[in-house]
Amino acid sequence: MKSKAFLKTPLGYALLEGDAAGISRFILTDEDNLPNTTPAPEFTEAVSQLEEYFVGQRKEFDLQLNPQGTEFQKRVWQALQDIPYGKTTSYMELSKQLGDPLAIRAVAAANGKNPLWILIPCHRVIGSDGSLTGYAGGLWRKKWLLEHEQQEKQQSLF
């Protein structure tokens, strides 16, 4: 039986879904009228780790994930988890890493279908020219996440 939890993040409310097999969905939403419920016990650790991430105290997640997708999508999502915190890669590099540089569009499509935003860091994939490209949660969220993960914060000169 699937359980749901909603939590407030700096990027808006998030929906967390899963069951005994693991977390199957984590997305951000523009909804602001969501139920304010206490997360089910199976989400306690996930909520704790996400809160640590958003305040800059966590760089990696240690959670049981159970995303639903095709075998190819799961391969892409697994590769996304290898992108280090604070780093980015391009769709081209990701497709090369997966063994088929011509699969760039399929890799991009699988990236866009990632049901576990942030937990599987699809926001760390950018265009080959360094540009921010599509993000299901909106480019402003992608920009925020990448800036949040910057190792060295830009210091103001004044």
CSV table of C-alpha atoms in Angstrom, one decimal:
chain,number,residue,atom,x,y,z
A,1,MET,CA,0.0,0.0,0.0
A,2,LYS,CA,1.4,3.4,-1.0
A,3,SER,CA,1.8,6.1,1.5
A,4,LYS,CA,2.1,9.9,0.8
A,5,ALA,CA,3.7,12.7,2.6
A,6,PHE,CA,3.9,16.4,1.9
A,7,LEU,CA,6.7,18.6,3.1
A,8,LYS,CA,7.5,22.3,2.8
A,9,THR,CA,10.9,23.0,1.1
A,10,PRO,CA,12.6,26.2,0.0
A,11,LEU,CA,11.3,25.4,-3.5
A,12,GLY,CA,7.7,24.9,-2.6
A,13,TYR,CA,5.8,21.9,-1.3
A,14,ALA,CA,7.1,18.4,-2.2
A,15,LEU,CA,5.1,15.2,-2.5
A,16,LEU,CA,6.8,12.0,-1.3
A,17,GLU,CA,5.3,8.6,-2.2
A,18,GLY,CA,6.3,5.1,-1.5
A,19,ASP,CA,5.8,1.8,0.2
A,20,ALA,CA,7.7,-1.0,1.9
A,21,ALA,CA,9.8,-1.4,-1.3
A,22,GLY,CA,11.1,2.2,-1.1
A,23,ILE,CA,10.4,5.7,-2.2
A,24,SER,CA,8.8,5.7,-5.7
A,25,ARG,CA,8.1,9.4,-6.2
A,26,PHE,CA,9.5,12.7,-5.0
A,27,ILE,CA,8.4,15.8,-6.8
A,28,LEU,CA,8.1,19.5,-6.1
A,29,THR,CA,4.8,21.3,-6.8
A,30,ASP,CA,3.5,24.8,-7.1
A,31,GLU,CA,0.5,23.9,-5.1
A,32,ASP,CA,0.3,25.8,-1.8
A,33,ASN,CA,-2.8,24.3,-0.3
A,34,LEU,CA,-1.6,20.8,0.5
A,35,PRO,CA,-2.5,18.9,3.6
A,36,ASN,CA,-0.2,19.5,6.5
A,37,THR,CA,0.1,16.0,7.8
A,38,THR,CA,2.7,14.2,9.9
A,39,PRO,CA,4.6,11.9,7.5
A,40,ALA,CA,4.0,8.2,7.8
A,41,PRO,CA,6.8,6.4,9.9
A,42,GLU,CA,8.3,5.0,6.7
A,43,PHE,CA,9.1,8.5,5.5
A,44,THR,CA,10.7,9.8,8.8
A,45,GLU,CA,14.3,9.1,7.5
A,46,ALA,CA,13.6,10.5,4.1
A,47,VAL,CA,12.1,13.7,5.5
A,48,SER,CA,15.0,14.1,7.9
A,49,GLN,CA,17.6,13.6,5.0
A,50,LEU,CA,15.7,16.1,2.8
A,51,GLU,CA,15.6,18.7,5.5
A,52,GLU,CA,19.4,18.2,6.0
A,53,TYR,CA,20.0,18.6,2.3
A,54,PHE,CA,18.0,21.8,2.1
A,55,VAL,CA,20.0,23.4,4.9
A,56,GLY,CA,23.3,22.3,3.4
A,57,GLN,CA,24.1,19.5,5.8
A,58,ARG,CA,23.7,16.6,3.5
A,59,LYS,CA,25.4,15.9,0.1
A,60,GLU,CA,24.3,12.3,-0.5
A,61,PHE,CA,21.1,10.4,0.3
A,62,ASP,CA,21.0,7.0,1.9
A,63,LEU,CA,17.4,5.9,1.2
A,64,GLN,CA,15.7,2.9,-0.3
A,65,LEU,CA,14.6,4.1,-3.7
A,66,ASN,CA,12.1,2.3,-5.9
A,67,PRO,CA,11.5,4.4,-9.1
A,68,GLN,CA,9.1,2.8,-11.6
A,69,GLY,CA,10.2,2.9,-15.3
A,70,THR,CA,11.6,1.0,-18.2
A,71,GLU,CA,15.0,-0.8,-17.9
A,72,PHE,CA,16.6,2.0,-20.0
A,73,GLN,CA,15.1,4.7,-17.8
A,74,LYS,CA,16.4,2.9,-14.7
A,75,ARG,CA,19.9,2.7,-16.3
A,76,VAL,CA,19.9,6.5,-16.9
A,77,TRP,CA,18.6,7.1,-13.3
A,78,GLN,CA,21.3,4.9,-11.9
A,79,ALA,CA,23.9,6.9,-13.9
A,80,LEU,CA,22.5,10.2,-12.6
A,81,GLN,CA,23.2,9.0,-9.0
A,82,ASP,CA,26.9,8.9,-9.9
A,83,ILE,CA,27.1,12.6,-10.6
A,84,PRO,CA,28.8,14.1,-7.5
A,85,TYR,CA,27.2,16.8,-5.4
A,86,GLY,CA,28.2,20.2,-6.7
A,87,LYS,CA,29.1,18.9,-10.2
A,88,THR,CA,27.3,18.8,-13.5
A,89,THR,CA,27.4,16.7,-16.6
A,90,SER,CA,25.9,17.1,-20.1
A,91,TYR,CA,23.3,14.9,-21.8
A,92,MET,CA,26.0,14.0,-24.3
A,93,GLU,CA,28.5,12.9,-21.6
A,94,LEU,CA,25.8,10.9,-19.9
A,95,SER,CA,24.9,9.1,-23.2
A,96,LYS,CA,28.6,8.4,-23.8
A,97,GLN,CA,28.9,7.0,-20.2
A,98,LEU,CA,25.9,4.7,-20.9
A,99,GLY,CA,27.7,3.4,-24.0
A,100,ASP,CA,25.8,5.1,-26.8
A,101,PRO,CA,26.6,8.7,-27.8
A,102,LEU,CA,23.8,8.6,-30.3
A,103,ALA,CA,21.2,8.0,-27.6
A,104,ILE,CA,21.4,11.6,-26.4
A,105,ARG,CA,17.6,12.2,-27.0
A,106,ALA,CA,16.6,9.0,-25.3
A,107,VAL,CA,18.8,9.9,-22.3
A,108,ALA,CA,17.3,13.4,-22.2
A,109,ALA,CA,13.8,11.9,-22.3
A,110,ALA,CA,14.6,9.4,-19.5
A,111,ASN,CA,16.1,12.2,-17.5
A,112,GLY,CA,12.9,14.1,-17.9
A,113,LYS,CA,10.8,11.2,-16.6
A,114,ASN,CA,12.8,10.9,-13.4
A,115,PRO,CA,10.2,10.4,-10.6
A,116,LEU,CA,12.6,11.1,-7.8
A,117,TRP,CA,13.7,14.7,-8.2
A,118,ILE,CA,16.7,15.7,-6.1
A,119,LEU,CA,17.0,12.2,-4.7
A,120,ILE,CA,18.1,11.1,-8.2
A,121,PRO,CA,19.8,14.4,-9.2
A,122,CYS,CA,18.5,15.0,-12.7
A,123,HIS,CA,19.1,18.7,-12.1
A,124,ARG,CA,22.8,18.1,-12.4
A,125,VAL,CA,22.5,17.5,-16.2
A,126,ILE,CA,23.0,20.6,-18.3
A,127,GLY,CA,23.5,21.4,-22.0
A,128,SER,CA,26.8,20.7,-23.7
A,129,ASP,CA,27.4,24.4,-23.9
A,130,GLY,CA,26.8,24.8,-20.1
A,131,SER,CA,23.3,26.2,-20.5
A,132,LEU,CA,20.5,25.2,-18.2
A,133,THR,CA,18.1,23.0,-20.1
A,134,GLY,CA,14.7,21.6,-19.3
A,135,TYR,CA,13.7,20.7,-15.8
A,136,ALA,CA,10.2,19.3,-15.0
A,137,GLY,CA,10.1,21.5,-11.9
A,138,GLY,CA,11.0,24.7,-13.8
A,139,LEU,CA,14.4,26.2,-14.7
A,140,TRP,CA,14.3,28.5,-11.6
A,141,ARG,CA,14.3,25.4,-9.4
A,142,LYS,CA,17.1,23.8,-11.3
A,143,LYS,CA,19.1,27.0,-11.0
A,144,TRP,CA,18.4,27.2,-7.3
A,145,LEU,CA,19.5,23.5,-6.8
A,146,LEU,CA,22.7,24.0,-8.7
A,147,GLU,CA,23.6,27.2,-6.8
A,148,HIS,CA,22.7,25.4,-3.5
A,149,GLU,CA,25.1,22.7,-4.3
A,150,GLN,CA,28.0,25.0,-5.3
A,151,GLN,CA,31.1,23.9,-3.2
A,152,GLU,CA,32.4,27.4,-3.0
A,153,LYS,CA,29.8,30.1,-2.5
A,154,GLN,CA,30.5,33.3,-4.4
A,155,GLN,CA,31.7,35.9,-1.9
A,156,SER,CA,30.5,39.5,-2.3
A,157,LEU,CA,33.2,42.1,-2.9
A,158,PHE,CA,31.3,44.7,-1.0
